[in-house]
Short mmCIF file of C-alpha atoms in Angstrom, two decimals:
data_model
loop_
_atom_site.label_atom_id
_atom_site.label_comp_id
_atom_site.label_asym_id
_atom_site.label_seq_id
_atom_site.Cartn_x
_atom_site.Cartn_y
_atom_site.Cartn_z
CA MET A 1 114.71 54.57 103.00
CA THR A 2 113.72 50.96 103.71
CA THR A 3 112.58 50.42 107.29
CA VAL A 4 113.02 47.51 109.69
CA GLY A 5 109.34 46.63 109.20
CA GLU A 6 109.76 46.48 105.45
CA ARG A 7 112.96 44.43 105.66
CA LEU A 8 111.25 42.08 108.10
CA VAL A 9 108.62 41.19 105.51
CA GLU A 10 111.35 40.72 102.90
CA GLY A 11 113.25 38.41 105.26
CA LEU A 12 110.17 36.34 106.03
CA ALA A 13 109.20 36.01 102.37
CA VAL A 14 112.64 34.78 101.31
CA ARG A 15 112.42 32.14 104.08
CA GLY A 16 109.22 30.70 102.60
CA VAL A 17 106.61 32.55 104.66
CA ASP A 18 103.54 33.41 102.60
CA VAL A 19 100.95 34.44 105.19
CA ILE A 20 100.85 36.47 108.41
CA PHE A 21 98.15 35.96 111.04
CA GLY A 22 97.78 39.09 113.08
CA ILE A 23 95.79 41.94 114.57
CA PRO A 24 97.36 45.36 113.98
CA GLY A 25 97.69 47.89 116.78
CA VAL A 26 99.40 51.18 117.44
CA HIS A 27 102.47 49.30 118.62
CA THR A 28 102.85 47.30 115.38
CA ILE A 29 102.12 49.88 112.71
CA GLY A 30 105.81 49.88 111.81
CA LEU A 31 105.69 46.11 111.22
CA TYR A 32 102.63 46.41 109.02
CA ARG A 33 104.38 48.95 106.81
CA GLY A 34 106.15 46.06 105.11
CA LEU A 35 102.89 44.27 104.30
CA ALA A 36 101.89 47.04 101.92
CA SER A 37 104.11 45.44 99.28
CA GLY A 38 101.60 42.60 98.96
CA ARG A 39 104.32 39.92 99.18
CA LEU A 40 102.58 38.25 102.11
CA ARG A 41 98.91 37.54 102.66
CA HIS A 42 97.46 38.91 105.89
CA VAL A 43 94.66 37.13 107.78
CA THR A 44 92.94 38.99 110.63
CA PRO A 45 91.72 36.84 113.53
CA ARG A 46 89.45 38.20 116.23
CA HIS A 47 91.81 37.53 119.13
CA GLU A 48 95.58 37.16 119.39
CA GLN A 49 95.18 33.67 120.81
CA GLY A 50 93.36 32.88 117.56
CA ALA A 51 96.32 34.27 115.62
CA GLY A 52 98.58 31.83 117.40
CA PHE A 53 96.24 28.90 116.86
CA MET A 54 95.99 29.83 113.16
CA ALA A 55 99.77 29.81 112.90
CA ASP A 56 99.74 26.40 114.62
CA GLY A 57 97.19 24.88 112.21
CA TYR A 58 99.06 26.29 109.22
CA ALA A 59 102.34 24.80 110.45
CA ARG A 60 100.89 21.36 111.26
CA VAL A 61 99.74 20.73 107.71
CA THR A 62 102.72 22.32 105.91
CA GLY A 63 105.71 21.73 108.18
CA ARG A 64 106.66 25.37 107.65
CA PRO A 65 106.53 27.87 110.50
CA GLY A 66 103.27 29.70 110.98
CA VAL A 67 103.87 33.39 111.71
CA ALA A 68 101.86 35.77 113.89
CA PHE A 69 102.20 39.55 114.37
CA VAL A 70 100.89 40.74 117.76
CA ILE A 71 101.07 43.92 119.78
CA THR A 72 103.09 44.61 122.89
CA GLY A 73 101.78 43.45 126.27
CA PRO A 74 98.25 42.01 126.04
CA GLY A 75 98.71 40.96 122.42
CA LEU A 76 101.64 38.79 123.40
CA THR A 77 100.13 37.50 126.64
CA ASN A 78 97.03 36.50 124.70
CA THR A 79 99.27 34.52 122.31
CA LEU A 80 101.17 32.66 125.02
CA THR A 81 98.56 29.92 125.30
CA ALA A 82 98.91 29.13 121.61
CA MET A 83 102.69 29.17 121.93
CA ALA A 84 102.48 26.71 124.81
CA GLN A 85 100.28 24.38 122.74
CA ALA A 86 102.78 24.57 119.87
CA ARG A 87 105.62 23.77 122.24
CA ALA A 88 103.82 20.74 123.62
CA ASP A 89 103.14 19.32 120.16
CA SER A 90 106.45 20.33 118.50
CA VAL A 91 104.91 22.82 116.06
CA PRO A 92 107.10 25.53 114.50
CA MET A 93 105.57 28.96 115.18
CA LEU A 94 107.19 32.39 114.97
CA VAL A 95 105.57 35.16 117.02
CA ILE A 96 106.81 38.67 116.26
CA SER A 97 105.62 41.28 118.71
CA GLY A 98 106.20 44.87 119.51
CA VAL A 99 107.70 46.07 122.74
CA ASN A 100 107.93 49.59 124.15
CA ARG A 101 110.70 51.96 123.12
CA ARG A 102 114.25 51.02 124.03
CA THR A 103 114.78 53.73 126.63
CA SER A 104 111.72 52.59 128.62
CA LEU A 105 112.52 48.90 128.95
CA GLY A 106 112.64 47.70 132.53
CA ARG A 107 111.97 51.16 133.99
CA GLY A 108 108.32 50.77 134.99
CA LEU A 109 107.16 54.09 133.53
CA GLY A 110 103.54 53.02 133.19
CA LEU A 111 103.49 53.08 129.40
CA LEU A 112 100.64 51.60 127.40
CA HIS A 113 100.91 47.78 127.26
CA GLU A 114 104.00 47.80 129.51
CA LEU A 115 105.25 44.64 131.20
CA PRO A 116 108.10 44.46 133.70
CA ASP A 117 110.14 42.25 131.39
CA GLN A 118 108.25 40.96 128.36
CA ALA A 119 111.10 38.82 127.03
CA ALA A 120 111.60 37.12 130.39
CA MET A 121 107.95 36.07 130.38
CA VAL A 122 108.38 34.38 126.99
CA ARG A 123 111.76 32.85 127.81
CA ALA A 124 110.11 30.24 130.02
CA LEU A 125 108.47 28.86 126.87
CA CYS A 126 110.92 29.30 124.04
CA GLN A 127 113.81 31.20 122.53
CA THR A 128 113.24 34.97 122.48
CA GLU A 129 115.27 38.02 121.64
CA THR A 130 114.87 41.79 121.52
CA LEU A 131 115.93 43.47 118.29
CA THR A 132 117.59 46.77 119.21
CA ASP A 133 119.91 47.12 116.19
CA PRO A 134 118.47 47.05 112.65
CA ALA A 135 121.66 45.42 111.41
CA GLU A 136 120.80 42.39 113.56
CA LEU A 137 117.46 41.69 111.88
CA GLY A 138 118.80 39.09 109.45
CA PRO A 139 120.80 37.20 112.10
CA ALA A 140 117.79 37.34 114.47
CA LEU A 141 115.62 35.70 111.83
CA ASP A 142 118.30 33.09 111.22
CA ARG A 143 118.42 32.24 114.91
CA ALA A 144 114.63 32.03 115.16
CA PHE A 145 114.34 29.71 112.16
CA ALA A 146 117.19 27.55 113.46
CA ALA A 147 115.40 27.24 116.82
CA MET A 148 112.12 26.29 115.13
CA LEU A 149 113.51 23.88 112.54
CA GLY A 150 117.03 22.84 113.51
CA ALA A 151 116.09 20.30 116.15
CA ARG A 152 112.78 19.56 117.85
CA PRO A 153 110.31 22.04 116.29
CA GLY A 154 108.60 24.57 118.46
CA PRO A 155 107.78 28.26 118.87
CA ALA A 156 110.20 31.20 118.76
CA HIS A 157 109.72 34.89 119.49
CA ILE A 158 111.25 38.15 118.36
CA GLU A 159 110.23 41.45 119.93
CA ILE A 160 110.93 44.76 118.20
CA PRO A 161 110.80 48.06 120.12
CA THR A 162 108.39 50.59 118.69
CA ASP A 163 111.22 53.07 118.07
CA VAL A 164 113.18 50.48 116.06
CA MET A 165 110.42 49.42 113.64
CA ASP A 166 110.72 52.53 111.44
CA LEU A 167 114.51 52.92 111.57
CA PRO A 168 116.45 52.57 108.30
CA CYS A 169 117.54 48.97 107.78
CA PRO A 170 120.27 47.74 105.45
CA SER A 171 119.63 44.98 102.96
CA LEU A 172 119.47 41.61 104.67
CA PRO A 173 122.09 38.96 103.97
CA ASP A 174 120.96 35.70 102.41
CA PRO A 175 119.34 33.44 104.99
CA ALA A 176 121.73 31.12 106.76
CA PRO A 177 120.99 27.46 106.04
CA VAL A 178 119.23 25.68 108.88
CA ALA A 179 121.54 23.04 110.28
CA ALA A 180 120.60 19.54 109.21
CA PRO A 181 119.21 17.27 111.95
CA PRO A 182 121.80 15.07 113.64
CA THR A 183 122.66 11.86 111.87
CA THR A 184 123.19 8.46 113.39
CA ALA A 185 126.60 6.86 113.52
CA LEU A 186 126.88 3.84 111.24
CA GLN A 187 127.66 1.59 114.18
CA ALA A 188 124.39 2.50 115.93
CA LEU A 189 122.41 1.92 112.74
CA GLU A 190 123.97 -1.51 112.29
CA GLU A 191 123.21 -2.47 115.90
CA VAL A 192 119.56 -1.44 115.56
CA ALA A 193 119.26 -3.32 112.26
CA ARG A 194 120.71 -6.44 113.88
CA LEU A 195 118.34 -6.28 116.86
CA LEU A 196 115.25 -5.78 114.72
CA SER A 197 116.25 -8.29 112.04
CA THR A 198 116.56 -11.03 114.64
CA ALA A 199 113.33 -10.18 116.48
CA THR A 200 110.32 -12.43 115.90
CA ARG A 201 107.71 -9.96 117.23
CA PRO A 202 108.98 -6.46 116.43
CA LEU A 203 106.80 -3.42 117.10
CA ILE A 204 107.04 0.25 116.12
CA LEU A 205 105.67 3.12 118.23
CA ALA A 206 105.27 6.14 115.90
CA GLY A 207 104.70 9.64 117.26
CA GLY A 208 104.36 13.14 115.90
CA GLY A 209 108.01 13.14 114.87
CA THR A 210 107.02 10.85 111.98
CA ARG A 211 104.11 12.92 110.67
CA PHE A 212 106.05 13.98 107.55
CA ALA A 213 107.62 10.55 107.06
CA GLY A 214 104.72 8.33 106.07
CA ALA A 215 106.49 6.66 103.14
CA GLU A 216 109.60 5.92 105.20
CA LEU A 217 107.54 4.55 108.08
CA ARG A 218 105.51 2.32 105.77
CA ALA A 219 108.59 0.90 104.03
CA LEU A 220 110.30 0.10 107.31
CA ALA A 221 107.19 -1.49 108.83
CA GLU A 222 106.68 -3.68 105.77
CA ALA A 223 110.32 -4.78 105.74
CA LEU A 224 110.13 -5.76 109.41
CA ASP A 225 106.53 -6.99 109.21
CA ALA A 226 106.04 -4.94 112.39
CA PRO A 227 102.74 -3.52 113.65
CA VAL A 228 102.85 0.26 113.99
CA VAL A 229 101.11 1.92 116.93
CA LEU A 230 100.23 5.48 115.89
CA THR A 231 99.85 8.15 118.55
CA ALA A 232 97.25 10.89 117.98
CA ASN A 233 99.72 13.15 116.17
CA ALA A 234 100.74 10.35 113.77
CA ARG A 235 97.25 9.31 112.69
CA GLY A 236 96.61 9.10 108.97
CA LEU A 237 100.10 7.91 108.06
CA LEU A 238 99.08 4.28 107.42
CA HIS A 239 95.35 4.50 106.69
CA GLY A 240 93.84 1.07 106.13
CA HIS A 241 97.23 -0.67 106.22
CA ALA A 242 97.33 -4.19 107.60
CA LEU A 243 100.16 -3.24 109.98
CA SER A 244 98.53 -0.05 111.28
CA VAL A 245 97.27 0.15 114.86
CA PRO A 246 95.58 3.58 115.05
CA ALA A 247 94.93 3.30 118.76
CA SER A 248 96.21 4.84 121.97
CA PRO A 249 98.76 3.03 124.12
CA SER A 250 96.47 3.97 127.00
CA LEU A 251 94.24 1.10 125.89
CA GLU A 252 94.85 -2.32 127.40
CA ALA A 253 94.66 -3.95 123.95
CA VAL A 254 97.60 -1.88 122.75
CA ARG A 255 99.50 -2.46 125.95
CA GLU A 256 99.07 -6.20 125.46
CA LEU A 257 100.56 -5.81 121.98
CA ILE A 258 103.54 -3.98 123.50
CA ARG A 259 104.02 -6.67 126.14
CA GLY A 260 104.12 -9.35 123.47
CA ALA A 261 106.85 -7.62 121.43
CA ASP A 262 110.44 -8.81 121.67
CA ALA A 263 111.79 -5.59 120.13
CA VAL A 264 110.21 -2.12 120.34
CA LEU A 265 111.35 0.76 118.15
CA ALA A 266 110.03 4.15 119.34
CA LEU A 267 110.22 6.72 116.55
CA GLY A 268 109.65 10.41 117.26
CA THR A 269 107.39 10.00 120.28
CA GLU A 270 107.85 11.70 123.63
CA LEU A 271 105.92 8.91 125.38
CA GLY A 272 103.67 11.52 126.96
CA PRO A 273 100.90 10.49 129.35
CA THR A 274 98.09 11.94 127.20
CA ASP A 275 98.97 9.25 124.66
CA TYR A 276 100.46 6.52 126.81
CA ASP A 277 98.67 6.77 130.16
CA MET A 278 95.54 8.86 129.64
CA TYR A 279 93.79 7.23 132.59
CA VAL A 280 96.80 7.61 134.86
CA ASN A 281 96.76 4.02 136.05
CA GLY A 282 100.52 3.51 135.70
CA GLN A 283 100.11 0.18 133.91
CA LEU A 284 102.05 0.95 130.74
CA PRO A 285 104.37 -1.99 130.02
CA ASP A 286 108.06 -1.62 130.80
CA LEU A 287 109.73 0.06 127.83
CA SER A 288 113.25 0.17 129.23
CA GLY A 289 114.34 -2.34 126.60
CA MET A 290 113.19 -0.20 123.68
CA ILE A 291 115.25 1.35 120.92
CA ARG A 292 114.39 5.04 121.02
CA VAL A 293 114.95 7.55 118.20
CA ASP A 294 114.25 11.22 118.75
CA ILE A 295 115.57 14.50 117.41
CA CYS A 296 115.70 15.99 120.91
CA ALA A 297 118.58 15.06 123.22
CA ASP A 298 116.60 16.13 126.29
CA GLN A 299 113.79 13.76 125.35
CA LEU A 300 116.20 10.86 125.06
CA ASP A 301 117.31 11.43 128.66
CA ARG A 302 113.80 11.27 130.10
CA HIS A 303 113.08 7.54 129.77
CA PRO A 304 115.34 4.50 130.15
CA ALA A 305 116.00 2.59 126.95
CA ARG A 306 118.30 -0.10 125.63
CA LEU A 307 119.53 2.23 122.90
CA THR A 308 118.93 5.95 122.43
CA ILE A 309 119.67 7.54 119.10
CA ARG A 310 119.47 11.24 118.34
CA ALA A 311 118.23 11.56 114.79
CA ASP A 312 115.33 12.76 112.69
CA ALA A 313 112.77 9.94 112.82
CA GLY A 314 112.04 9.94 109.09
CA ALA A 315 115.68 10.01 108.01
CA PHE A 316 116.51 7.25 110.46
CA ALA A 317 113.61 5.09 109.29
CA ALA A 318 114.74 5.49 105.67
CA ALA A 319 118.31 4.49 106.49
CA LEU A 320 117.18 1.60 108.70
CA HIS A 321 114.91 0.25 105.97
CA LEU A 322 117.96 -0.24 103.76
CA ALA A 323 119.88 -1.96 106.56
CA VAL A 324 117.39 -4.50 107.91
CA SER A 325 116.78 -7.98 106.59
CA PRO A 326 113.17 -8.18 105.29
CA ARG A 327 111.06 -11.01 106.64
CA LYS A 328 107.52 -12.19 107.22
CA THR A 329 106.27 -12.98 110.70
CA ASP A 330 102.78 -12.58 112.12
CA GLY A 331 102.77 -8.77 112.12
CA ALA A 332 99.48 -8.33 110.30
CA ALA A 333 97.72 -10.83 112.55
CA ARG A 334 99.04 -9.13 115.71
CA ALA A 335 97.96 -5.73 114.37
CA ASP A 336 94.49 -6.99 113.46
CA THR A 337 93.95 -8.47 116.91
CA ALA A 338 95.04 -5.22 118.53
CA ARG A 339 92.75 -3.14 116.30
CA GLN A 340 89.68 -5.25 116.91
CA THR A 341 90.25 -5.55 120.65
CA ALA A 342 91.04 -1.83 121.03
CA ARG A 343 87.84 -0.78 119.30
CA ALA A 344 85.78 -3.14 121.43
CA GLU A 345 87.46 -1.73 124.53
CA LEU A 346 85.93 1.72 123.96
CA ALA A 347 82.50 0.53 125.11
CA ARG A 348 83.98 -0.69 128.38
CA LEU A 349 85.60 2.66 128.98
CA HIS A 350 82.39 4.61 128.35
CA PRO A 351 79.12 3.33 126.87
CA ALA A 352 78.79 6.43 124.62
CA MET A 353 82.24 6.15 123.02
CA PRO A 354 81.37 3.69 120.21
CA ASP A 355 78.61 6.00 118.99
CA GLN A 356 80.90 9.01 119.23
CA LEU A 357 83.48 7.20 117.12
CA LEU A 358 80.83 6.39 114.51
CA MET A 359 80.14 10.13 114.20
CA VAL A 360 83.83 10.84 113.58
CA GLU A 361 83.93 8.09 110.96
CA ALA A 362 80.85 9.60 109.31
CA VAL A 363 82.89 12.78 108.77
CA ARG A 364 85.65 10.75 107.10
CA SER A 365 83.12 8.94 104.92
CA ALA A 366 81.33 12.10 103.82
CA LEU A 367 84.47 14.20 103.27
CA PRO A 368 87.31 11.87 102.23
CA ASP A 369 90.80 13.37 102.46
CA ALA A 370 89.58 16.19 104.68
CA VAL A 371 91.50 17.69 107.60
CA ILE A 372 89.77 17.25 110.95
CA VAL A 373 90.94 19.76 113.53
CA GLY A 374 89.69 18.92 116.99
CA ASP A 375 89.08 20.77 120.20
CA SER A 376 88.64 19.17 123.61
CA THR A 377 85.28 17.50 123.13
CA GLN A 378 83.94 13.97 123.62
CA PRO A 379 84.14 12.60 120.03
CA VAL A 380 87.71 13.91 119.79
CA TYR A 381 88.64 12.04 122.97
CA ALA A 382 87.12 8.89 121.48
CA GLY A 383 89.01 9.41 118.21
CA ASN A 384 92.30 9.91 120.01
CA LEU A 385 91.77 6.56 121.66
CA PHE A 386 90.89 4.79 118.41
CA TYR A 387 90.46 6.25 114.93
CA ASP A 388 92.06 5.65 111.53
CA HIS A 389 92.15 8.86 109.50
CA ASP A 390 92.62 8.86 105.73
CA ARG A 391 95.03 11.78 105.30
CA PRO A 392 98.53 12.30 106.73
CA ARG A 393 98.51 15.26 109.14
CA GLY A 394 94.76 15.35 108.73
CA TRP A 395 93.82 14.54 112.35
CA PHE A 396 95.14 16.79 115.07
CA ASN A 397 93.72 18.51 118.12
CA ALA A 398 94.43 20.16 121.43
CA ALA A 399 93.13 17.28 123.53
CA THR A 400 96.68 15.97 123.93
CA GLY A 401 99.72 17.67 125.39
CA TYR A 402 98.92 21.17 126.63
CA GLY A 403 95.18 20.79 126.09
CA ALA A 404 94.08 24.34 125.28
CA LEU A 405 90.30 24.66 125.03
CA GLY A 406 89.15 26.84 122.13
CA TYR A 407 92.01 25.70 119.88
CA GLY A 408 89.87 24.29 117.08
CA PRO A 409 88.43 27.30 115.21
CA GLY A 410 91.72 29.17 114.81
CA ALA A 411 93.72 26.07 113.94
CA ALA A 412 91.09 25.06 111.37
CA VAL A 413 91.33 28.50 109.73
CA GLY A 414 95.13 28.18 109.60
CA ALA A 415 94.92 24.74 108.01
CA ALA A 416 92.39 25.93 105.44
CA VAL A 417 94.57 28.93 104.53
CA ALA A 418 97.52 26.57 104.01
CA LEU A 419 95.57 24.03 101.91
CA PRO A 420 93.37 25.89 99.42
CA GLY A 421 90.39 23.85 98.31
CA VAL A 422 90.85 21.08 100.89
CA PRO A 423 87.81 20.62 103.13
CA VAL A 424 88.56 21.30 106.78
CA VAL A 425 86.33 20.29 109.68
CA CYS A 426 86.57 21.93 113.09
CA LEU A 427 85.14 19.44 115.56
CA ILE A 428 84.38 21.37 118.75
CA GLY A 429 82.04 21.26 121.72
CA ASP A 430 79.52 23.93 122.63
CA GLY A 431 81.65 24.87 125.63
CA GLY A 432 84.91 25.11 123.69
CA LEU A 433 83.23 27.17 120.96
CA GLN A 434 82.53 29.93 123.46
CA PHE A 435 86.27 30.28 124.09
CA SER A 436 86.90 31.49 120.54
CA PRO A 437 83.64 32.16 118.67
CA GLY A 438 84.98 35.13 116.72
CA GLU A 439 87.26 33.04 114.52
CA LEU A 440 84.21 31.75 112.63
CA ARG A 441 83.86 35.24 111.22
CA THR A 442 87.49 35.12 110.10
CA ALA A 443 86.62 32.01 108.07
CA ARG A 444 83.73 33.98 106.55
CA ASP A 445 86.03 36.92 105.67
CA GLU A 446 88.48 34.60 103.95
CA GLY A 447 85.88 32.43 102.21
CA LEU A 448 87.41 29.25 103.61
CA PRO A 449 85.80 25.78 103.21
CA VAL A 450 85.67 25.11 106.95
CA THR A 451 82.81 23.15 108.47
CA PHE A 452 82.38 24.08 112.12
CA LEU A 453 80.89 20.91 113.54
CA VAL A 454 79.60 21.70 117.03
CA TRP A 455 79.00 18.81 119.41
CA ASN A 456 76.32 20.34 121.63
CA ASN A 457 75.84 18.52 124.90
CA ALA A 458 74.87 21.73 126.69
CA GLY A 459 77.89 22.07 128.94
CA PHE A 460 81.20 20.57 129.95
CA ARG A 461 79.94 16.99 130.09
CA GLU A 462 83.37 15.34 130.14
CA ILE A 463 84.32 17.39 133.22
CA ALA A 464 80.96 16.77 134.87
CA GLU A 465 81.42 13.02 134.50
CA ALA A 466 84.95 13.23 135.90
CA MET A 467 83.63 15.12 138.93
CA GLU A 468 80.95 12.50 139.43
CA GLN A 469 83.53 9.70 139.29
CA ALA A 470 85.60 11.57 141.85
CA GLN A 471 82.49 11.84 144.06
CA THR A 472 82.70 15.63 143.87
CA PRO A 473 79.62 17.83 143.50
CA VAL A 474 79.23 18.90 139.88
CA ILE A 475 79.73 22.65 139.89
CA GLY A 476 80.32 25.03 137.00
CA CYS A 477 79.76 22.48 134.22
CA THR A 478 76.51 23.76 132.72
CA PRO A 479 77.25 27.06 130.99
CA SER A 480 74.32 27.84 128.73
CA PRO A 481 75.14 27.01 125.10
CA LEU A 482 74.76 29.49 122.29
CA ASP A 483 71.63 29.50 120.19
CA MET A 484 73.52 27.92 117.32
CA ARG A 485 71.09 28.93 114.60
CA ALA A 486 71.16 32.56 115.66
CA PHE A 487 74.92 32.46 116.17
CA ALA A 488 75.48 31.04 112.70
CA ALA A 489 73.29 33.77 111.25
CA ALA A 490 75.27 36.42 113.15
CA CYS A 491 78.45 35.02 111.63
CA GLY A 492 76.94 34.87 108.16
CA LEU A 493 77.21 31.08 107.97
CA PRO A 494 74.74 28.53 106.57
CA PHE A 495 73.34 26.42 109.40
CA THR A 496 72.17 22.83 109.73
CA GLN A 497 71.05 21.02 112.87
CA VAL A 498 71.17 17.22 113.06
CA ALA A 499 70.58 14.58 115.69
CA GLN A 500 73.42 12.36 116.86
CA ASN A 501 73.07 9.98 113.96
CA PRO A 502 75.87 9.08 111.52
CA GLU A 503 73.64 9.02 108.45
CA ALA A 504 72.05 12.35 109.32
CA LEU A 505 75.47 13.89 109.81
CA ARG A 506 76.75 12.41 106.57
CA GLY A 507 73.80 13.89 104.70
CA ALA A 508 74.47 17.32 106.12
CA LEU A 509 78.19 17.13 105.30
CA ILE A 510 77.79 16.09 101.66
CA ALA A 511 75.43 18.98 100.96
CA PRO A 512 77.25 21.49 98.72
CA CYS A 513 78.60 24.65 100.34
CA ASP A 514 80.98 27.19 98.83
CA GLY A 515 82.46 28.56 102.06
CA PRO A 516 82.30 28.07 105.81
CA ARG A 517 79.22 26.65 107.52
CA LEU A 518 78.05 25.55 110.95
CA ILE A 519 76.52 22.14 111.66
CA GLU A 520 75.17 21.51 115.14
CA VAL A 521 74.98 17.93 116.42
CA GLN A 522 72.47 17.59 119.24
CA ALA A 523 74.47 15.14 121.32
CA ARG A 524 72.69 12.58 123.44
#
């Protein structure tokens, strides 16, 4: 007899899944039965939120869904924060949970891990379904993968009652193909090509929807000679390119570049405030004349535009490149002015930001082609405003969108699992580290080359400064930091402490290390 749990693992493997992030419990033993075959690697986090963040980090660097197994009730509620972060940043994540036996659902019997309606709780975030018939397992997986990959990526959820997990399950049908993203009508493509080919100061705004389309974006930008403003989730796509503007549209220098454009093409960006109006001053230039391309129809309805086109950003950029008339304008000069002015602007925003940026650049210098996974901490905020990373999909963090503190350690583990041998840096503050300290031990268990770089300013300094600016008494912003040396030892990690100095940090980073390690920066 082959059970539902065993068929589930088969169905995931044939759909390209190679790792499960999860914590087993009495309500998921039936799911774990399938893992005994060894077809999928299992990674054990220390908290279900960490499992979700690991699935997120894995998905961000691969483009394939990260998968988490969690228990009924608290296991799923613990994972909801990670699912919300994935939804905000369009990350494909499949969470498979248990739920109590079929006859108990909705009856309020007081069973272990019981919720009034577990699926209803998840439905506010993403597609969810309850598998009550083993014959529906294959179609349920098809629907989940279609939801995650068929349009705007995001999380999906399947819950399996405990009395269904061990039922006999027939062989699964072949996976249904995921529907191709919508394509643009020829007439719309021709109109866009005409508008951009006749513009003298074209500009591209590139968001997370382009993160797997670096070659297409580069070719189009070069044909149009158009500067490309890269939001935080698109950084690394055009490292060192003359047309690249790796700076936030929240900066006045970038806004001036937008104002000077006579044609703006927005590719795969939701125009969210954490990228476009971080300081909530409402001074973003009028973009109602833009040409907007997005895979999500709902997104296209949220902002006025001259033309809205529902399409995959990369596929559209590739087709548009073939349709435009190449030219040379002053694109490189406009981009250079914006870059220089944007960087200089950091000091006016906060006197410490230039030094914080130098520390981020020291990481890039010491560990070229590394993945930097950020948490909500001051150097990450500085980097989101201005930073040019050297690897596509190598700079991402939770300081945009949903903004979940404690994201970094789990997401860094997920990225390292997905990219064997690639150095991964988790850049996190001392406050954020205390949200998810256990995931450092997961990195130790798995022997992953993750550097946990802790920016220790002994509290929530960013929040304290915001309270001061708001003329509010600073309360609750000085939680005592961990003794980092002792904590590293408890986790079995090599430890180095450095002052806030780029050369000192670089020296610590280039020191050889076979597995995970912890480096503490004593922030000024």
